[in-house]
Amino acid sequence: MKSYPMIIGGKAVETGSTIAVINPALGEPFAQVHAADAALADVAVAAARAAFPAWSATPDAERSRLLHALGSALDSHTPELMELVTCETGKPLRGLNDVGAGMELAGAIAWTHFTADIPLEPELVQDDEQARVEVHRKPLGVVASITPWNWPLMISIWHVIPALRAGNTVVIKPSEYSPVAVSRFVELANAILPPGVLNVVNGAATVGAALTGHPDVNKIVFTGSTRTGKQIMSGASATLKRLTLELGGNDAGIVLPDVDVKAVAPKLFGAGFHNNGQTCACLKRLYVHDSQYEAMCEELARLARNAKVGNGLDAGVDLGPVQNRAQLDIVNALAVDAREAGGHILAGGKPLESKGFFFEPTIVAGLTNGSRLVDEEQFGPILPVVRYSDVDEAIRLANDNPNGLGGSVWSTDSAAALAVARRLECGTVWINEHGAVQPNAPFGGVKQSGIGVEFGKHGLAEFTSIQTVKISKS
Ligand code: NAD
């Protein structure tokens, strides 16, 4: 079994302790990574701190050039990294609508190159006979990045590249469930970046908490569950760290009654089930008008029954396994509860007989807000379809949730859809699609889905502090 070291201060670090990484399609380990403890997290922070003065003083054009080189390194290692992502997450190499490991790599590469070119120029707010006033952006120092298991490489890129672009140094702690592709990426990156600029430590909550509370970490960028986000916010408060928190979602989609059911259903299915529903901004609750409810449920159930579930390394697989046993248990418990709450399981409804963590793609009708499957984030291949009879009611039900990551409205009437969309309480709202993100448009949650945004110039700004410079002329 291949073993991956941590990289600290430019050096490969192996310890006496390792984490076995399970391939969820087989239910058994395929690789291991070396693990840190709190003391080693301190060493990594010290390495990042030592690298900060030179990296932050490196000319912007040079930092940009090095980040483009990271993009090229991802590009030239794409087949290897895709296979690692598939083995550790279960997501297919290609997958439903091509949302698989290939897309994860393509996205990581695209975000790297795009972010490398975002300008960080000072803003001139006044220049007259009294004074010249400029607003400058300065790096924060050491950024700790803590990532989840669902899109391990892409989310790491979303954290690391803007942090480095702005002149910070980074310690990343990937999820203990999927640390392999990130470990390999950091190894590749360290052949390009100066030592200590990008470090990786492995471990679970204790290592994350060590970074969160560390007095020499200036910012935490975290993607993961709302529960952990709250712990991180609390741990970071003693040293008043900057935070970007990208947390859980329970995205609602509202289908207005004018749609063509057969044309829209495959898009809705893709939005709810890509990566097996394990994406923060997957469609997680679907509200469909009375007049189209049965037809839409039937069409979604047909698509669910036809989806090909299997090992993501095999050609033609749409959906892989759930990424870990604990998450499979959550999905199964929600299915059991949905049945007990009077829901009709129109397709799927149970785990597959397998050593892997497979669950049948599941469509549930007949539930509404107040049932667990509608109110909670399922993060798996099970979608509740909720009936509504007037649009105001649908908007109320969509907003009746503590999460506020994404939302969508589906209609042939774009003005009507936009009017509904603007009333949804979420950080991104899509019309006639759901969950698509892009490197130039800010993305982040409202309510308990997070604090701050990622991507584009707004996302980059979160890795800086403002220094206002006033030059008096009087
Ligand atoms: P998680 O919160 O369990 O773990 C995320 C990371 O936090 C892991 O690296 C874990 O080791 C670490 N961690 C756990 N406890 C910690 C602590 N006390 N202090 C510091 N670090 C700690 O999340 P997960 O199960 O890996 O990911 C799934 C969740 O992530 C879902 O809720 C999903 O919606 C969310 N997510 C959100 C976004 C977004 O952009 N908003 C994107 C992807 C995933």
XYZ file of C-alpha atoms and ligand atoms in Angstrom:
518
model
C 0.000 0.000 0.000
C 1.447 3.344 -1.014
C 2.336 5.740 1.787
C 2.287 9.539 1.465
C 4.398 11.830 3.669
C 3.412 15.215 4.997
C 5.391 18.166 3.645
C 6.615 20.671 6.220
C 9.178 23.397 5.506
C 9.824 21.861 2.093
C 10.739 18.445 3.533
C 8.877 15.139 3.459
C 7.918 14.200 7.013
C 7.066 10.678 8.096
C 5.900 9.850 11.604
C 5.241 6.706 13.597
C 1.551 7.197 13.096
C -0.409 6.743 9.866
C -3.995 7.071 8.686
C -5.339 4.306 6.449
C -7.399 5.804 3.646
C -10.408 3.714 2.668
C -11.555 3.299 -0.920
C -15.328 3.583 -0.371
C -16.120 1.511 -3.449
C -14.339 -1.467 -1.871
C -14.673 -0.662 1.834
C -10.961 -1.258 2.359
C -7.775 0.852 2.542
C -5.846 1.640 -0.645
C -3.221 4.066 0.688
C -1.981 5.635 3.877
C -0.758 9.075 4.890
C 1.527 10.001 7.727
C -0.256 11.798 10.532
C 0.609 14.794 12.701
C -0.159 15.622 16.299
C -0.590 19.062 17.833
C 3.199 19.412 18.314
C 3.840 18.760 14.622
C 1.102 21.228 13.692
C 3.158 23.786 15.662
C 6.233 22.897 13.594
C 4.264 23.415 10.383
C 2.968 26.794 11.540
C 6.533 27.795 12.460
C 7.729 26.771 8.975
C 4.962 28.832 7.366
C 5.777 31.794 9.619
C 9.477 31.593 8.717
C 8.642 31.592 5.005
C 6.219 34.524 5.255
C 8.597 37.538 5.106
C 10.263 36.460 1.857
C 7.066 35.196 0.211
C 5.054 38.304 1.070
C 7.891 40.471 -0.282
C 8.154 38.456 -3.519
C 7.065 40.640 -6.445
C 3.476 40.073 -7.437
C 4.408 39.041 -10.974
C 6.746 36.360 -9.633
C 4.088 34.960 -7.281
C 1.690 34.880 -10.208
C 4.270 33.060 -12.358
C 4.842 30.409 -9.676
C 1.104 29.853 -9.266
C 0.738 29.321 -13.008
C 3.507 26.738 -12.665
C 1.372 24.963 -10.020
C -1.508 24.939 -12.515
C 0.791 23.351 -15.098
C 1.956 20.741 -12.557
C -1.675 19.786 -11.878
C -2.216 19.567 -15.613
C 0.744 17.276 -16.240
C -0.239 14.967 -13.350
C -3.938 14.826 -14.190
C -4.358 11.040 -14.725
C -2.533 10.215 -11.470
C -4.457 12.788 -9.435
C -7.803 11.788 -10.980
C -7.240 8.195 -9.957
C -6.310 9.224 -6.411
C -9.447 11.384 -6.157
C -11.613 8.517 -7.399
C -10.030 5.997 -5.026
C -10.366 8.213 -1.962
C -13.757 9.838 -2.596
C -15.499 7.195 -4.696
C -16.537 9.781 -7.284
C -16.345 8.366 -10.812
C -13.528 9.378 -13.122
C -16.158 10.954 -15.420
C -19.531 10.515 -13.705
C -23.057 11.823 -14.173
C -22.966 14.769 -16.612
C -19.155 14.613 -16.494
C -19.145 15.838 -12.891
C -16.418 13.529 -11.659
C -12.720 13.373 -10.874
C -11.934 14.729 -14.353
C -13.990 17.803 -13.580
C -12.333 18.109 -10.182
C -8.924 18.269 -11.875
C -10.096 20.559 -14.681
C -11.656 22.884 -12.100
C -8.542 22.882 -9.928
C -6.400 23.798 -12.936
C -8.790 26.488 -14.193
C -9.136 28.103 -10.749
C -5.371 28.112 -10.274
C -4.663 29.916 -13.534
C -7.563 32.342 -13.165
C -6.707 33.257 -9.567
C -3.018 33.669 -10.436
C -4.028 36.567 -12.681
C -6.452 38.453 -10.427
C -4.928 41.897 -9.884
C -4.362 43.199 -6.378
C -3.836 46.848 -7.165
C -4.264 49.673 -4.662
C -7.455 51.712 -4.937
C -7.201 55.486 -5.128
C -10.078 57.023 -3.171
C -8.930 60.641 -3.134
C -6.276 62.705 -4.893
C -6.770 66.453 -4.614
C -5.052 69.484 -3.154
C -5.736 68.282 0.423
C -4.493 64.735 0.257
C -3.889 61.553 -1.626
C -5.653 58.554 -0.058
C -4.887 55.033 -1.226
C -6.315 51.724 -0.062
C -3.735 48.934 -0.128
C -4.178 45.210 0.385
C -1.651 43.400 2.587
C -1.317 39.672 3.217
C -2.419 38.457 6.644
C 0.448 36.083 7.494
C -0.082 32.357 8.065
C -3.350 30.925 6.765
C -4.608 27.558 8.014
C -6.814 25.745 5.523
C -9.104 22.951 6.760
C -10.943 21.003 4.079
C -13.728 18.382 3.787
C -13.802 15.028 1.996
C -16.189 15.638 -0.878
C -14.088 17.649 -3.380
C -10.716 17.353 -1.664
C -8.419 18.676 -4.339
C -10.653 21.368 -5.797
C -11.594 22.823 -2.414
C -7.923 22.827 -1.369
C -7.102 24.807 -4.504
C -9.925 27.218 -3.689
C -8.259 27.837 -0.317
C -4.572 27.681 -1.111
C -4.218 29.569 -4.381
C -5.842 32.881 -3.348
C -4.041 32.710 0.015
C -0.671 32.358 -1.737
C -1.610 34.845 -4.469
C -2.146 37.520 -1.826
C 1.265 36.786 -0.237
C 0.282 34.559 2.692
C 1.887 31.246 3.578
C -0.295 28.216 4.236
C -0.670 25.119 6.373
C -3.359 22.856 4.970
C -5.083 20.069 6.862
C -7.137 17.937 4.503
C -9.956 15.709 5.690
C -8.701 12.529 7.318
C -11.095 10.671 4.975
C -9.527 11.990 1.752
C -6.012 13.362 2.304
C -4.161 11.624 -0.515
C -4.564 13.807 -3.626
C -3.927 16.929 -1.536
C -0.781 15.410 -0.015
C 0.455 14.592 -3.497
C -0.422 18.084 -4.770
C 1.527 19.714 -1.924
C 4.489 17.472 -2.740
C 4.341 18.622 -6.388
C 3.902 22.244 -5.320
C 6.991 22.083 -3.126
C 9.137 21.392 -6.175
C 8.003 24.842 -7.389
C 7.454 27.024 -4.310
C 10.091 28.071 -1.747
C 10.189 25.812 1.362
C 7.597 26.572 4.029
C 5.252 28.515 1.734
C 2.832 25.583 1.493
C 2.788 22.840 4.150
C 0.450 19.901 4.713
C -0.357 18.174 8.001
C -2.692 15.212 8.361
C -5.038 14.374 11.172
C -8.577 14.708 12.400
C -10.268 17.170 14.754
C -7.369 17.511 17.219
C -4.959 18.659 14.523
C -7.627 20.990 13.093
C -8.270 22.381 16.558
C -4.521 22.874 17.133
C -4.399 25.079 14.032
C -7.630 26.857 14.906
C -6.396 27.929 18.308
C -2.773 28.559 17.292
C -1.632 32.079 18.232
C 0.594 32.328 15.169
C -2.135 31.515 12.626
C -3.749 34.668 11.307
C -6.651 33.271 9.359
C -8.665 30.091 9.052
C -10.302 29.205 5.769
C -12.631 26.301 6.440
C -14.999 24.281 4.299
C -17.058 21.651 6.052
C -20.090 21.153 8.227
C -21.877 23.915 10.100
C -21.266 22.073 13.364
C -17.479 22.092 12.889
C -17.616 25.668 11.584
C -19.093 26.763 14.904
C -16.330 24.962 16.832
C -13.718 26.630 14.649
C -15.245 30.053 15.160
C -15.186 29.480 18.878
C -11.579 28.156 18.840
C -10.432 31.100 16.729
C -12.027 33.742 18.933
C -9.289 33.834 21.594
C -6.849 35.204 19.031
C -9.501 36.966 16.937
C -8.518 35.272 13.700
C -10.014 36.173 10.364
C -12.399 33.506 9.148
C -13.860 32.337 5.896
C -16.410 29.626 6.661
C -18.005 27.675 3.807
C -20.487 25.457 5.605
C -23.354 23.098 5.044
C -26.241 23.757 2.720
C -29.785 22.555 2.248
C -30.433 24.124 -1.129
C -34.015 24.417 -2.295
C -35.114 24.426 -5.915
C -38.517 25.814 -6.886
C -40.036 24.618 -10.144
C -42.600 27.086 -11.491
C -45.661 25.490 -13.141
C -44.759 26.463 -16.714
C -41.814 24.100 -17.252
C -41.572 21.176 -19.638
C -41.231 18.333 -17.116
C -39.365 15.933 -19.406
C -36.868 18.597 -20.449
C -36.184 19.888 -16.936
C -36.157 16.616 -14.960
C -32.696 15.454 -16.162
C -31.217 18.805 -15.149
C -32.866 18.600 -11.730
C -31.652 15.052 -11.325
C -28.090 16.091 -12.210
C -28.273 18.998 -9.765
C -29.382 16.721 -6.924
C -27.293 13.639 -7.601
C -23.934 14.624 -9.094
C -21.132 13.342 -6.871
C -23.863 11.235 -5.282
C -25.443 14.301 -3.673
C -22.241 14.993 -1.732
C -21.698 18.568 -2.829
C -22.386 21.559 -0.625
C -24.475 23.218 -3.326
C -26.334 20.166 -4.585
C -30.077 20.547 -4.933
C -31.290 19.069 -1.629
C -35.014 19.899 -1.518
C -37.207 20.241 -4.581
C -40.509 22.142 -4.528
C -42.843 21.293 -7.413
C -46.274 22.751 -8.188
C -49.392 20.627 -7.699
C -50.177 20.667 -11.402
C -46.889 18.935 -12.324
C -46.083 17.084 -9.108
C -46.919 13.511 -10.147
C -45.340 13.851 -13.585
C -42.135 15.300 -12.156
C -41.867 12.666 -9.411
C -42.374 9.904 -11.941
C -39.725 11.291 -14.284
C -37.171 11.792 -11.466
C -37.810 8.272 -10.176
C -37.255 6.874 -13.688
C -33.921 8.732 -13.919
C -32.910 7.464 -10.462
C -33.675 3.864 -11.400
C -31.663 4.214 -14.620
C -28.555 5.778 -13.074
C -25.597 3.401 -13.160
C -24.076 2.985 -9.691
C -20.657 1.374 -9.264
C -16.927 1.655 -8.736
C -15.875 5.033 -10.088
C -12.829 3.519 -11.793
C -15.141 1.555 -14.119
C -16.230 3.140 -17.380
C -19.815 4.341 -17.726
C -20.534 4.681 -14.006
C -22.793 7.666 -13.154
C -22.674 7.526 -9.367
C -20.112 6.006 -7.009
C -20.480 5.062 -3.354
C -21.163 7.368 -0.434
C -17.715 8.494 0.711
C -17.650 6.929 4.181
C -19.532 4.516 6.393
C -20.736 7.208 8.842
C -22.247 9.239 5.996
C -23.895 6.110 4.572
C -25.477 5.536 7.980
C -26.818 9.123 7.999
C -28.344 8.697 4.533
C -29.882 5.370 5.525
C -31.291 6.804 8.759
C -32.902 9.643 6.794
C -34.467 7.118 4.397
C -35.854 5.085 7.315
C -37.199 8.235 8.962
C -38.732 9.429 5.660
C -40.656 6.163 5.353
C -41.849 6.388 8.959
C -42.887 9.998 8.421
C -45.220 8.919 5.606
C -42.923 9.553 2.643
C -43.325 7.463 -0.504
C -40.061 5.991 -1.731
C -40.496 6.172 -5.510
C -37.046 4.830 -6.360
C -34.218 3.309 -4.333
C -34.441 3.614 -0.566
C -31.737 1.317 0.766
C -28.015 0.465 0.744
C -26.777 -1.966 -1.894
C -25.522 -5.391 -0.826
C -21.792 -4.660 -1.092
C -18.627 -4.206 0.904
C -18.554 -0.696 -0.562
C -20.684 2.141 0.818
C -23.288 2.176 -1.947
C -26.812 3.544 -1.563
C -29.497 3.351 -4.240
C -30.362 6.713 -5.855
C -33.559 7.568 -4.010
C -36.541 9.820 -4.731
C -39.012 10.484 -1.915
C -42.446 12.046 -2.447
C -45.126 13.099 0.018
C -42.984 14.864 2.648
C -42.908 18.520 3.547
C -40.997 20.845 5.863
C -40.833 19.491 9.385
C -39.644 16.041 8.309
C -35.963 15.241 8.806
C -35.193 14.542 5.156
C -36.476 17.986 4.159
C -35.106 19.951 7.101
C -31.633 18.373 7.395
C -28.741 18.238 4.961
C -28.736 14.668 3.608
C -25.388 14.919 1.764
C -26.103 11.756 -0.184
C -28.184 10.249 -3.016
C -31.696 10.856 -1.656
C -33.910 13.737 -2.756
C -37.255 14.791 -1.261
C -39.766 16.236 -3.735
C -42.223 18.529 -1.951
C -45.611 19.606 -3.315
C -46.712 23.257 -3.264
C -49.814 25.005 -4.496
C -48.851 28.677 -4.629
C -45.511 30.336 -5.252
C -45.533 32.430 -2.075
C -45.909 29.214 -0.097
C -42.992 27.644 -1.995
C -40.782 30.651 -1.219
C -41.749 30.486 2.451
C -40.931 26.762 2.618
C -37.623 27.255 0.779
C -36.587 29.987 3.225
C -37.751 28.021 6.252
C -34.320 26.569 6.999
C -31.239 27.697 8.945
C -29.028 27.147 5.888
C -28.644 29.639 3.066
C -25.996 28.439 0.622
C -27.650 28.166 -2.798
C -31.090 27.997 -4.339
C -32.666 27.778 -7.761
C -35.788 28.651 -9.716
C -36.852 26.772 -12.830
C -39.122 28.396 -15.431
C -39.441 29.383 -19.072
C -40.392 32.901 -17.894
C -37.113 34.485 -16.861
C -38.725 37.617 -15.376
C -41.026 35.520 -13.160
C -38.105 33.296 -12.168
C -35.923 36.277 -11.305
C -38.653 37.781 -9.117
C -38.833 34.536 -7.120
C -35.043 34.110 -7.086
C -34.457 37.515 -5.514
C -36.703 36.527 -2.592
C -34.687 33.404 -1.699
C -32.420 33.653 1.344
C -29.197 32.255 -0.090
C -25.740 33.349 -1.173
C -26.132 32.210 -4.789
C -29.321 31.747 -6.733
C -29.423 30.042 -10.112
C -32.130 30.190 -12.738
C -32.610 27.000 -14.749
C -29.496 25.405 -13.307
C -28.187 24.657 -9.855
C -24.794 24.428 -8.217
C -22.546 25.673 -11.024
C -19.706 27.817 -9.687
C -17.082 29.759 -11.597
C -13.753 31.371 -10.664
C -14.831 34.961 -11.346
C -18.113 35.008 -9.377
C -18.201 35.135 -5.572
C -19.649 32.095 -3.809
C -20.559 31.774 -0.139
C -23.404 31.165 2.232
C -25.738 33.344 4.244
C -27.505 32.387 7.498
C -25.770 29.317 8.984
C -24.148 28.318 5.699
C -21.140 30.465 6.348
C -19.286 33.706 6.579
C -17.485 35.349 3.687
C -17.071 34.350 0.062
C -14.564 32.611 -2.162
C -13.560 33.249 -5.801
C -12.786 36.288 -7.879
C -11.630 39.571 -6.472
C -14.084 39.425 -3.556
C -12.733 36.032 -2.510
C -9.128 37.146 -2.904
C -9.761 40.196 -0.733
C -10.601 37.863 2.183
C -6.957 36.807 2.312
C -5.823 40.391 2.875
C -6.176 43.202 5.345
C -6.710 46.765 4.251
C -4.086 49.402 4.899
C -5.262 52.908 4.170
C -2.448 55.306 3.291
C -3.144 59.026 3.570
C -0.531 61.474 2.302
C -1.379 64.944 3.457
C -0.717 67.740 0.989
C -1.655 70.667 3.190
P -16.552 18.166 8.744
O -16.985 19.453 9.323
O -16.852 16.921 9.474
O -14.964 18.146 8.529
C -14.311 19.134 7.746
C -12.881 19.278 8.222
O -12.849 19.806 9.546
C -12.079 17.976 8.256
O -10.776 18.253 7.775
C -12.050 17.641 9.753
O -10.949 16.865 10.136
C -11.967 19.028 10.356
N -12.421 19.127 11.741
C -13.344 18.353 12.372
N -13.532 18.801 13.639
C -12.708 19.878 13.804
C -12.460 20.787 14.877
N -13.098 20.671 16.034
N -11.586 21.789 14.669
C -10.962 21.943 13.485
N -11.139 21.105 12.442
C -12.014 20.087 12.589
O -17.153 18.160 7.258
P -17.139 16.974 6.186
O -18.064 15.900 6.681
O -15.738 16.636 5.835
O -17.782 17.683 4.900
C -19.141 17.705 4.640
C -19.749 19.050 4.981
O -19.036 20.089 4.315
C -21.180 19.201 4.512
O -21.953 19.814 5.520
C -21.075 20.124 3.312
O -22.238 20.840 3.019
C -19.949 20.996 3.721
N -19.343 21.628 2.552
C -19.547 22.971 2.356
C -19.029 23.597 1.230
C -19.249 25.074 0.973
O -18.575 25.618 0.110
N -20.132 25.740 1.691
C -18.292 22.841 0.311
C -18.106 21.486 0.537
C -18.633 20.880 1.682
